Coordinates of C-alpha atoms in Angstrom, one line a residue:
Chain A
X228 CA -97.9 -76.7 -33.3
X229 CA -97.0 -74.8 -30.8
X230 CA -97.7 -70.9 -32.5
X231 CA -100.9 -72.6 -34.0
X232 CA -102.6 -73.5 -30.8
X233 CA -102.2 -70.4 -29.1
X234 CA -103.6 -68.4 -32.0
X235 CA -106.7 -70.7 -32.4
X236 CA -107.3 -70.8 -28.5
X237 CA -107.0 -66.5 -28.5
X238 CA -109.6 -66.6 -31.0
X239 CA -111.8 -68.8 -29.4
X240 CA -111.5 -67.3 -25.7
X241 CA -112.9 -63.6 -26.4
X242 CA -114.6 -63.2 -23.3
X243 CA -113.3 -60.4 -21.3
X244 CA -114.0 -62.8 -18.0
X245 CA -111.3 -65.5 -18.7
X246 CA -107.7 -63.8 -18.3
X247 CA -105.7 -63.5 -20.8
X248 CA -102.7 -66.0 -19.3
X249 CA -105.2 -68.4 -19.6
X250 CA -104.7 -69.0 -23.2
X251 CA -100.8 -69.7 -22.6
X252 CA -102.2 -72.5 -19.7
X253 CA -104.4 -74.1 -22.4
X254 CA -101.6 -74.4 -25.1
X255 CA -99.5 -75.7 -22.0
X256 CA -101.7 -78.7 -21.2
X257 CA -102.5 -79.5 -24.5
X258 CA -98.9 -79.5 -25.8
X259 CA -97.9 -81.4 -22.8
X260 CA -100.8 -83.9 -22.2
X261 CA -101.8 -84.7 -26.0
X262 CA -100.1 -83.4 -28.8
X263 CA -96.2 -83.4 -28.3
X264 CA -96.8 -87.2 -27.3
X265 CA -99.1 -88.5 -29.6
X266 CA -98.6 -86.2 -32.8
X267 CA -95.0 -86.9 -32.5
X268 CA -95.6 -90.6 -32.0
X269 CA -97.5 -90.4 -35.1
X270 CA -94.8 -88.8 -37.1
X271 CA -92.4 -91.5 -36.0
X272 CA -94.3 -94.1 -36.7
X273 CA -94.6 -92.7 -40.3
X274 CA -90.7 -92.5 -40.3
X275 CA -89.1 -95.0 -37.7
X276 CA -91.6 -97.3 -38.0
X277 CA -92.0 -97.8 -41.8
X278 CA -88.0 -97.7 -41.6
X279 CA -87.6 -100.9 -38.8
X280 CA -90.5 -102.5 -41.2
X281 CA -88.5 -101.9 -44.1
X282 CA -85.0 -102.6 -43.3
X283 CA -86.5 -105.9 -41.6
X284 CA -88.3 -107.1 -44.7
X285 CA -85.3 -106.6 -47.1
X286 CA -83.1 -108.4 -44.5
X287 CA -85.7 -111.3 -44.6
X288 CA -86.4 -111.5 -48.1
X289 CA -83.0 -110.8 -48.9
X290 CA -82.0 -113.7 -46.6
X291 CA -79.8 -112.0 -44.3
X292 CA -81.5 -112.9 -41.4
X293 CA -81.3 -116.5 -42.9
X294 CA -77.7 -116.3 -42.4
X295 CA -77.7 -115.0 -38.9
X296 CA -79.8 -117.8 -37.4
X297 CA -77.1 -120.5 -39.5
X298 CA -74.3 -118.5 -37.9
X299 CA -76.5 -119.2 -34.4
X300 CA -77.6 -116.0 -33.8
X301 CA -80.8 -115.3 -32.4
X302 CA -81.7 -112.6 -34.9
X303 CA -84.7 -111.5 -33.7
X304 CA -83.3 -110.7 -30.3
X305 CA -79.8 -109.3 -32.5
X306 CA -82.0 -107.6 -34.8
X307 CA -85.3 -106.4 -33.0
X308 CA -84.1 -105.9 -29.5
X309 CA -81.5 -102.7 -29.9
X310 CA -84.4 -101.0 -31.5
X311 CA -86.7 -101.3 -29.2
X312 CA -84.5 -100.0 -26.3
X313 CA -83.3 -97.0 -28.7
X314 CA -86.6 -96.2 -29.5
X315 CA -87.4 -96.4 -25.9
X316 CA -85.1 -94.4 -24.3
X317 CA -84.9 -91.5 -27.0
X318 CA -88.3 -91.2 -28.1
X319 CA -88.9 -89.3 -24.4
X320 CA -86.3 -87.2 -25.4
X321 CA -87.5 -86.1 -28.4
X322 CA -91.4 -85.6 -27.1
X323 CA -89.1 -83.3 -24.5
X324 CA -87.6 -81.7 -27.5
X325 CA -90.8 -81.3 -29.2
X326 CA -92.6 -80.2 -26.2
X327 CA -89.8 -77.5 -25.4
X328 CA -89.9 -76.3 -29.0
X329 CA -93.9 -76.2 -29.1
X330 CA -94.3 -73.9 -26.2
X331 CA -91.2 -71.6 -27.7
X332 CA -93.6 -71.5 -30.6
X333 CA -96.5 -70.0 -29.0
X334 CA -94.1 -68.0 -27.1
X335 CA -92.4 -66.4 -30.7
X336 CA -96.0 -66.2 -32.1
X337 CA -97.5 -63.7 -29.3
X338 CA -94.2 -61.9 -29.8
X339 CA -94.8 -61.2 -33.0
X340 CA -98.8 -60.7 -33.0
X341 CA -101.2 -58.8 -30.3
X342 CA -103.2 -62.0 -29.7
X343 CA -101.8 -61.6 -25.8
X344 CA -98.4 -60.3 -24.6
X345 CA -95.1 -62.2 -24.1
X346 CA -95.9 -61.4 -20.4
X347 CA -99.1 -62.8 -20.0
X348 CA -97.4 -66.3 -22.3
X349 CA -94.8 -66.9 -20.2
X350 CA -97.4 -66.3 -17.1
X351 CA -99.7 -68.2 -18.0
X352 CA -97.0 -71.3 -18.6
X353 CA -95.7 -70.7 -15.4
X354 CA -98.9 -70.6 -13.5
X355 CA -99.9 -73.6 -11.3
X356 CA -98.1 -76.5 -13.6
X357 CA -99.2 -79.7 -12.1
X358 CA -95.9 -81.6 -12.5
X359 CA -97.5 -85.0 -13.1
X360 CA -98.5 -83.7 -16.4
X361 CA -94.4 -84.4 -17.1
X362 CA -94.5 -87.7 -16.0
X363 CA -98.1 -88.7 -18.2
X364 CA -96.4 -87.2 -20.9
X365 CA -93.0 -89.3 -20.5
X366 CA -95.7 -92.7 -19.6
X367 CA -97.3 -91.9 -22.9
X368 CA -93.7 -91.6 -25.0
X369 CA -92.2 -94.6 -23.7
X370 CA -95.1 -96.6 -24.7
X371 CA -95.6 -95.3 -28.0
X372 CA -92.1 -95.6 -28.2
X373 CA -92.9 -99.4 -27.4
X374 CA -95.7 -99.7 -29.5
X375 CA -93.9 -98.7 -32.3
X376 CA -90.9 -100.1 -32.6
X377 CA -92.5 -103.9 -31.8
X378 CA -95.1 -103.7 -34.0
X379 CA -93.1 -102.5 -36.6
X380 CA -90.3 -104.9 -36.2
X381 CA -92.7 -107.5 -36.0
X382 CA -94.1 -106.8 -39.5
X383 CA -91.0 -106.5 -41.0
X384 CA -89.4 -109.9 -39.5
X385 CA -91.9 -112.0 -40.9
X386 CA -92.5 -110.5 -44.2
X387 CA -93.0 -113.1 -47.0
X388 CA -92.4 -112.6 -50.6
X389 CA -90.9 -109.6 -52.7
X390 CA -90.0 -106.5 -52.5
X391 CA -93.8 -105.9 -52.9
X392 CA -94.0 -107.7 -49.6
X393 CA -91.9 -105.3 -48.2
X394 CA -93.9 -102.2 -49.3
X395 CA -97.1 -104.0 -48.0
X396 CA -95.4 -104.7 -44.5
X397 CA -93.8 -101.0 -44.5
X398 CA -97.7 -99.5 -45.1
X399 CA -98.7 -102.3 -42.2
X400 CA -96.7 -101.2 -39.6
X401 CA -96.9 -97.6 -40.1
X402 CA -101.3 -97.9 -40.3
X403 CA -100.9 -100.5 -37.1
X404 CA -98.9 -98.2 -35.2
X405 CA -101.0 -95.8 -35.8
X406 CA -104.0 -97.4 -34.7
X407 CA -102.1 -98.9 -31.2
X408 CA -100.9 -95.3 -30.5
X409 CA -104.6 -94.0 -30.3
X410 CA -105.9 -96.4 -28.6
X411 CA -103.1 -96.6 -26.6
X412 CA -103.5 -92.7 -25.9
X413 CA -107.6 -93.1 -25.1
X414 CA -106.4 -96.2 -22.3
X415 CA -103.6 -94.0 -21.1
X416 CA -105.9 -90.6 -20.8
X417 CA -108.6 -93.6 -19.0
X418 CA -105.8 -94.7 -16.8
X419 CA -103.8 -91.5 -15.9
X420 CA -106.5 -88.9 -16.1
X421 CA -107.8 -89.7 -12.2
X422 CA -104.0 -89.3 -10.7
X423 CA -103.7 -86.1 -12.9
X424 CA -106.5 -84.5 -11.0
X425 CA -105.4 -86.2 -7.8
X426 CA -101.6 -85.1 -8.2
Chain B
X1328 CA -69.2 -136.2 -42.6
X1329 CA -72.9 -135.3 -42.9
X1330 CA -76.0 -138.2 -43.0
X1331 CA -79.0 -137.7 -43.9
X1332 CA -81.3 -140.3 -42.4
X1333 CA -85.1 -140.8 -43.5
X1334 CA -85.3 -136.9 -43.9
X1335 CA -89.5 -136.1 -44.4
X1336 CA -90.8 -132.7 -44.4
X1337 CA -94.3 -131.4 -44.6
X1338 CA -95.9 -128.0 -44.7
X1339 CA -99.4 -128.2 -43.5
X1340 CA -101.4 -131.3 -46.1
X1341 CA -98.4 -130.8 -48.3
X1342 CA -95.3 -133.1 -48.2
X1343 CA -92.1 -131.9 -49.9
X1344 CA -89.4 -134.4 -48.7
X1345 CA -91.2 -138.0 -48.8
X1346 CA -87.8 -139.7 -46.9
X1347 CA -84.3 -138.5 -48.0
X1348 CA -81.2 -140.6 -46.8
X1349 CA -77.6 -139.9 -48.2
X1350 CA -74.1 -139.3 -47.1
X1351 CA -71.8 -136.5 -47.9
X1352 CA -68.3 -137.4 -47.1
X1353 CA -65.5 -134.3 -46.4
X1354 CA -63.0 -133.4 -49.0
X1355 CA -65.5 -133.6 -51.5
X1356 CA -68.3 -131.5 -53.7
X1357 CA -71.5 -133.1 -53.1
X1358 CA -74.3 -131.7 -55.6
X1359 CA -77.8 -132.2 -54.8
X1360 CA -79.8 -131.2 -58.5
X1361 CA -83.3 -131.5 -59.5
X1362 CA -85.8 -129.5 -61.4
X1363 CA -87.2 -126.2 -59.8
X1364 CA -89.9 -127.4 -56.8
X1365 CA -88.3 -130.9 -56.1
X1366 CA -87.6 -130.2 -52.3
X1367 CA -83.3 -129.4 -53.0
X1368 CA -83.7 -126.0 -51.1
X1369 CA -85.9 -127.4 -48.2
X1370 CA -84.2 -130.3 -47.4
X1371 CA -80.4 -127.9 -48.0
X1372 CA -82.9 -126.0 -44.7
X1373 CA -83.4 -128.8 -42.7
X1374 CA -79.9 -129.3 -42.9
X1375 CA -78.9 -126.4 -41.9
X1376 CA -81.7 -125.7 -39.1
X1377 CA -83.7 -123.3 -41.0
X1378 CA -86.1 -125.9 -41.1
X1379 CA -87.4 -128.6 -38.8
X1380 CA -87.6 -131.9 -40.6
X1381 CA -91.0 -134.0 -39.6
X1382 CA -89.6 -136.9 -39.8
X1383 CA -85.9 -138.4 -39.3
X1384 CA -82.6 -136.7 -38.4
X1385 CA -79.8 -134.6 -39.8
X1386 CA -76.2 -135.9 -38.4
X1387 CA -73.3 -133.9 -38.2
X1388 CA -70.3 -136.6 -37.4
X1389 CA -72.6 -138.9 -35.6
X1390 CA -74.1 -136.1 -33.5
X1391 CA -77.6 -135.2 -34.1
X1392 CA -78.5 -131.5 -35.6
X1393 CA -82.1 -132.3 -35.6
X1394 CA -82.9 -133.4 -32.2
X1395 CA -80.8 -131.6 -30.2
X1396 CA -81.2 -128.5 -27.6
X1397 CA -80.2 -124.6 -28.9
X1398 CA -76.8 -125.0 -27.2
X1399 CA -76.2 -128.3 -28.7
X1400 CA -77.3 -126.5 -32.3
X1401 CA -75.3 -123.2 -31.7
X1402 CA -72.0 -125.5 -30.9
X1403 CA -72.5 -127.6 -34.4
X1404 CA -73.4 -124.3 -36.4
X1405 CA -69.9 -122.7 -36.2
X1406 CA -68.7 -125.4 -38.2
X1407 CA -71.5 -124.4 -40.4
X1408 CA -70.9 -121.8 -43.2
X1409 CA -73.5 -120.8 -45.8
X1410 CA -73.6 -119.4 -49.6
X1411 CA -76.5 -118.2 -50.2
X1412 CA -78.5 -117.5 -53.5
X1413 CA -78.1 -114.1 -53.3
X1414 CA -75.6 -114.2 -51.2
X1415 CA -76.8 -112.3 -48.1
X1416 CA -74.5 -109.9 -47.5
X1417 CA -75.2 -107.2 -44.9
X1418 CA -76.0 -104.3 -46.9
X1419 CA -75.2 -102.0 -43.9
X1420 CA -71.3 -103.3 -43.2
X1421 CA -68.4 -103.7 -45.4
X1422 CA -66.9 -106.2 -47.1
X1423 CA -64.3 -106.8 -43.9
X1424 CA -67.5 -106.4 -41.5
X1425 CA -69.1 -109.3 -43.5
X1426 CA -66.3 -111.2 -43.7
X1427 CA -65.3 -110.6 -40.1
X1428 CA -68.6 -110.9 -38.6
X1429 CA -69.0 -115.0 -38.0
X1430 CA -65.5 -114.3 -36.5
X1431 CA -67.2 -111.3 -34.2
X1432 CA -70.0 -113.5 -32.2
X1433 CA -68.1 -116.9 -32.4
X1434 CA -64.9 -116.2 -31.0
X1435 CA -63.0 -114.0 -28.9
X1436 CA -60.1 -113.8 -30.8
X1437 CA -58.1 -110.2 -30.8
X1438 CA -58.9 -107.7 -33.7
X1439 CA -55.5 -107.9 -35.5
X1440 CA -55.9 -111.8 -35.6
X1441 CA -59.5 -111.4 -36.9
X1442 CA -58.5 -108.5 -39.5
X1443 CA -55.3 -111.1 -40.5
X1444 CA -57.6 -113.8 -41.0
X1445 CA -60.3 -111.6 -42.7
X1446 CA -57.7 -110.4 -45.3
X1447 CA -56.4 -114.2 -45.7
X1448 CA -59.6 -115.1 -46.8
X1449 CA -60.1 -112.1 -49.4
X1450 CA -56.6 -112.9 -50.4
X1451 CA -58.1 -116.4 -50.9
X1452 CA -61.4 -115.6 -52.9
X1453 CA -59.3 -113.0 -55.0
X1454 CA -60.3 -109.6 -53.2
X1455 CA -57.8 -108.4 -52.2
X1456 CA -57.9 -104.8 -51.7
X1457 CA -61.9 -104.8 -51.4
X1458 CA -62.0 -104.3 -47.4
X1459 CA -63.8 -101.0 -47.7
X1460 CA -66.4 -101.3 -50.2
X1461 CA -70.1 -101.5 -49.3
X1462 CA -72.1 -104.9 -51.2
X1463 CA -73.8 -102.2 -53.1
X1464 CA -70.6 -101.5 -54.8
X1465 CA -70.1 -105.4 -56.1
X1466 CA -70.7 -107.0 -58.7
X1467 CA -72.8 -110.6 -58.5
X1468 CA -69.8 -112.7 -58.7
X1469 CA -67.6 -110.6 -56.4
X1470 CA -70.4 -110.9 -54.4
X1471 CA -70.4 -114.5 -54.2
X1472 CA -67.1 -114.8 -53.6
X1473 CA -67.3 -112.3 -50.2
X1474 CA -70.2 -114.6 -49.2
X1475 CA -67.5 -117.9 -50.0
X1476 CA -64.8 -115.9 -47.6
X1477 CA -67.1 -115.3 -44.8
X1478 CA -68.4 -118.7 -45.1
X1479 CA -65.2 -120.0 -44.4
X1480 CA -63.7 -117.5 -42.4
X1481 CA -64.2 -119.4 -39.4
X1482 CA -62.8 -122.4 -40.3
X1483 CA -66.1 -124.1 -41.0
X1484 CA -65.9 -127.9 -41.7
X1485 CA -69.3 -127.9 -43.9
X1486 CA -70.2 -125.5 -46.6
X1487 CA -73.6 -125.4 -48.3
X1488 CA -73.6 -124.0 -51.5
X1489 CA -77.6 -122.7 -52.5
X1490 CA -77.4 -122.1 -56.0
X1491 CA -74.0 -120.4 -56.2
X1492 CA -74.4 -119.5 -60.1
X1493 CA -77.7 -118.6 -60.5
X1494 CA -77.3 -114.8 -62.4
X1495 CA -73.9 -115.1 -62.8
X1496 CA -72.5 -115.6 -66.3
X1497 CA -70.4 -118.2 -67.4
X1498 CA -67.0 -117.1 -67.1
X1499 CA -67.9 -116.3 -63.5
X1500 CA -70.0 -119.7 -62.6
X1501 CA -67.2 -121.6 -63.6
X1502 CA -64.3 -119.1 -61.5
X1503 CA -67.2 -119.5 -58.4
X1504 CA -67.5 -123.4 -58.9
X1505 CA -63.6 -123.9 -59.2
X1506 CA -63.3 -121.7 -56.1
X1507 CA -65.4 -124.2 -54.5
X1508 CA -63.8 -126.6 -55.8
X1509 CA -60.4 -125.8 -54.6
X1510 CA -61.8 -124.6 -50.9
X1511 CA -63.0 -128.2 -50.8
X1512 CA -60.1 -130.0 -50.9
X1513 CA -57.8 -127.4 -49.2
X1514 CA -59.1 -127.4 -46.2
X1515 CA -60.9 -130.6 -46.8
X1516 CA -64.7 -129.2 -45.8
X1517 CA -68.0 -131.1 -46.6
X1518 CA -69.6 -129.1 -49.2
X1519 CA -72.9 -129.3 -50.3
X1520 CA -74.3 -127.4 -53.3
X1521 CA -77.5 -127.3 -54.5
X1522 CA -77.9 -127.0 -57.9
X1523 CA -79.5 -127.3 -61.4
X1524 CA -76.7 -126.0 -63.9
X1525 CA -75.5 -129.1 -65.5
X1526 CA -72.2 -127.3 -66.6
X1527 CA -71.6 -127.2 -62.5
X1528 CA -72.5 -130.6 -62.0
X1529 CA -70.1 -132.0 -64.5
X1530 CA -67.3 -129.7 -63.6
X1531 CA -67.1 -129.9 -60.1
X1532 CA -69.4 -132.6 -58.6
X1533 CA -68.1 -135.0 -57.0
X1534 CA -70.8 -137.1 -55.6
X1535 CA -74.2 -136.0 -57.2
X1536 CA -77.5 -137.1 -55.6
X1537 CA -80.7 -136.2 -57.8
X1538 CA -84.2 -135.5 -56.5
X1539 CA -87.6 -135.3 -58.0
X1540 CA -90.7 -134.7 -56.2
X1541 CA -89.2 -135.0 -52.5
X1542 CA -87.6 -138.3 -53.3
X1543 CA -83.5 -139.3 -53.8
X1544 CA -84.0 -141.4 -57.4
X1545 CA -80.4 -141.1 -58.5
X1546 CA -77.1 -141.3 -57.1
X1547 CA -73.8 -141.7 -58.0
X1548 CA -70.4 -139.5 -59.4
X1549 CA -70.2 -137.5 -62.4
X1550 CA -68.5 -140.3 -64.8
X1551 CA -71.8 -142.2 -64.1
X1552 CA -74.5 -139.5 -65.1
X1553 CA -74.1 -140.9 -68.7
X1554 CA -74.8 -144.3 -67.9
X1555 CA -78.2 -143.3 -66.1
X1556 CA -81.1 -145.1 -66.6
X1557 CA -83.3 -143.6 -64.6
X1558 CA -85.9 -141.9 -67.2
X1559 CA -86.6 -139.0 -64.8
X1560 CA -83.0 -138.0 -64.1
X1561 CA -82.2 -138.6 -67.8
X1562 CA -85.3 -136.3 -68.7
X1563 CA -83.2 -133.5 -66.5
X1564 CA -80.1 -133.8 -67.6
X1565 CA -80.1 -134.3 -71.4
X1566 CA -83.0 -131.7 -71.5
X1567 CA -79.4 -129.3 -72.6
X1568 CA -78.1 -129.8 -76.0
X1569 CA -74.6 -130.1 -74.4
X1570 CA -75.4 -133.3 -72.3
X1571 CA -76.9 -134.9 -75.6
X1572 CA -74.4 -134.5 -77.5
X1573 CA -72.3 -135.8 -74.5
X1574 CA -73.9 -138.6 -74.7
X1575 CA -73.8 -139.5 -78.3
X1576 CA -69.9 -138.8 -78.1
X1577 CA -69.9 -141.7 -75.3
X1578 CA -71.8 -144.3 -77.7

């Protein structure tokens, strides 16, 4: 994502006013503020989330969680609770992963075209970073992160049925999550945008 | 002991139990049967807390399951084990995790005791040796029998039984059933099983209650099932060849 972004944005800012580090602070705030965060929370929807749907549905259907709640177990705070709090507290780590890993991609793709120099990349990444663009970035994971793994957990505990059932609720929580996460992201960016410019 | 007093259930418009009252005494096989959509399943539920009854009360040695609060419930379920149809195993833990796992969240007992008691109870069911296989690896009966051993693991004064032969083959119902059988009177549980395999019912039930269209019409032990002459729950059970001629071998 990373190596695409900062080719697209050289192509698009030709004019010999804007500097050339410029293109490296673009890639920056994108990668930080929009597409490690959501993109990622997108992929894991698409693979957490239809997981926690699916391993919840065949527990129900199968009647597993039947024979937690006989045994007196609250299963959906046994069964739905740990994820959430994984998902939670690593999901940040990964959009820091996936943030690290984009910007080392634009960084490998000037090295190895003339779009700007290695120099100017790691200039412009440096240049005036407005810290809070971390902590938005964190704010958006850990809700995502939130978003997913509830509404995912919560298709898959009350599926009804089959192991079509299963299928259906697996699709449901991966097209729900992915709904929440954008409009999640738009009332975030509404939110966070004004303490952004403020920070 | 387990009573069932004035047991109704509705979904929505729909009634399914129309005002069930029995009692199952320990030490013995108590078989509910009926025909597929009669209300067995629902009202094995509401006895186990799965389900809320609408009407009346489930009690467990005078003590009220229906009515009383989560604690209250919680302390009456580990005496509660539970064969299910298929018999919910965990498909992410092993054999021993299964059958160690009531023994994990209801007590605090040491490892070693838990891992002696788990292995009694394979020892019991015949699986000895099975500790590390996954449920994947099983087959339906052996199966079963991992969902008897966890079932009981815990000492549980009442077993429910839902459907323990359903796709198992002959042989294997009738080693499942005499495994119930026997766990019964050894350790002299309350067992319930729900069922509509007459072979079952003839081999191992003790006291039999029959139910058609949310009502009990029929009670009484095995010896008296010929004797019936209740047309519904003769329409069940000489619906089988085997029964008939059972019959005619009686007159």
């Amino acid at each position: 994502m990373g190596a695409v972004t900062t080719i697209q944005t050289a192509f698009n800012l030709v004019s010999p006013l804007i500097p050339k580090y410029v293109i490296a602070i673009v890639v920056r705030d994108m990668v930080l503020l929009e597409l490690s965060p959501t993109i990622i929370a997108i992929i894991f929807a698409g693979k957490v989330g239809s997981n926690i749907a699916g391993e919840l549905g065949t527990m129900r259907i199968t009647e597993q969680i039947d024979a937690l709640e006989v045994m007196g177990l609250n299963s959906s705070s046994y069964l739905v609770l740990p994820k959430v709090l994984a998902t939670v507290f690593m999901f940040p780590a990964l959009v820091v992963t996936s943030a690290f890993l984009c910007i080392l991609g634009g960084y490998l793709a000037v090295s190895f075209t003339d779009v700007i120099t290695p120099a100017e990349y790691t200039q412009g990444i440096r240049y005036q970073l407005n810290e809070f663009m971390v902590i938005f970035a964190m704010i958006k994971a850990v809700t995502f992160a939130f978003l997913v793994s509830t509404i995912s957990s919560f298709m898959g505990y009350y599926t009804k049925g089959g192991a079509l059932e299963v299928g259906k609720a697996s699709t449901s929580a991966v097209t729900n999550s992915v709904i929440a996460i954008l409009l999640a992201d738009y009332l975030l960016a509404q939110l966070l945008a004004e303490y952004l410019i403020s920070f | 002991m387990i009573e069932l007093n004035n047991i109704q259930k509705s979904f929505g418009e729909v009634t399914i139990l129309k005002g069930i009252n029995a009692t199952f005494k320990p030490g013995l096989v108590n078989m509910i049967i009926g025909a597929s959509g009669t209300g067995k399943s629902v009202l094995l539920k509401c006895m186990v807390g799965l389900e809320q009854p609408t009407v009346g009360s489930v009690m467990y040695n005078q003590r009220d399951f229906s009515h009383s609060t989560r604690k209250e419930q919680i302390d009456i379920r580990k005496d509660i084990g539970m064969l299910f149809q298929g018999a919910a195993l965990f498909d992410s833990k092993t054999v021993e995790e299964n059958v160690r796992f009531p023994l994990d969240i209801l007590t605090n007992q040491p490892l070693d005791e838990k891992l002696d008691k788990v292995n009694q109870v394979l020892d019991r069911v015949g699986l000895t040796n099975t500790n590390g296989k996954m449920p994947s690896e099983l087959s339906g009966g052996m199966k079963k029998r991992v969902g008897i051993a966890r079932a009981i693991v815990n000492n549980s004064k009442y077993l429910f039984c839902d459907e323990p032969n359903s796709g198992l083959d002959p042989q294997t119902s009738i080693t499942i059933d005499n495994l119930i059988k026997e766990i019964t009177q050894e350790y002299n549980i309350t067992t319930i099983v729900v069922s509509h395999d007459m072979n079952s019912v003839m081999e191992i039930g003790d006291y039999i209650m029959f139910m058609h269209q949310g009502l009990k019409l029929w009670e009484g032990s095995s010896d008296e099932i010929l004797d019936s002459e209740v047309d519904e729950f003769n329409d069940f059970v000489f619906a089988n060849n085997l029964m008939r001629s059972l019959k005619k071998l009686r007159k």
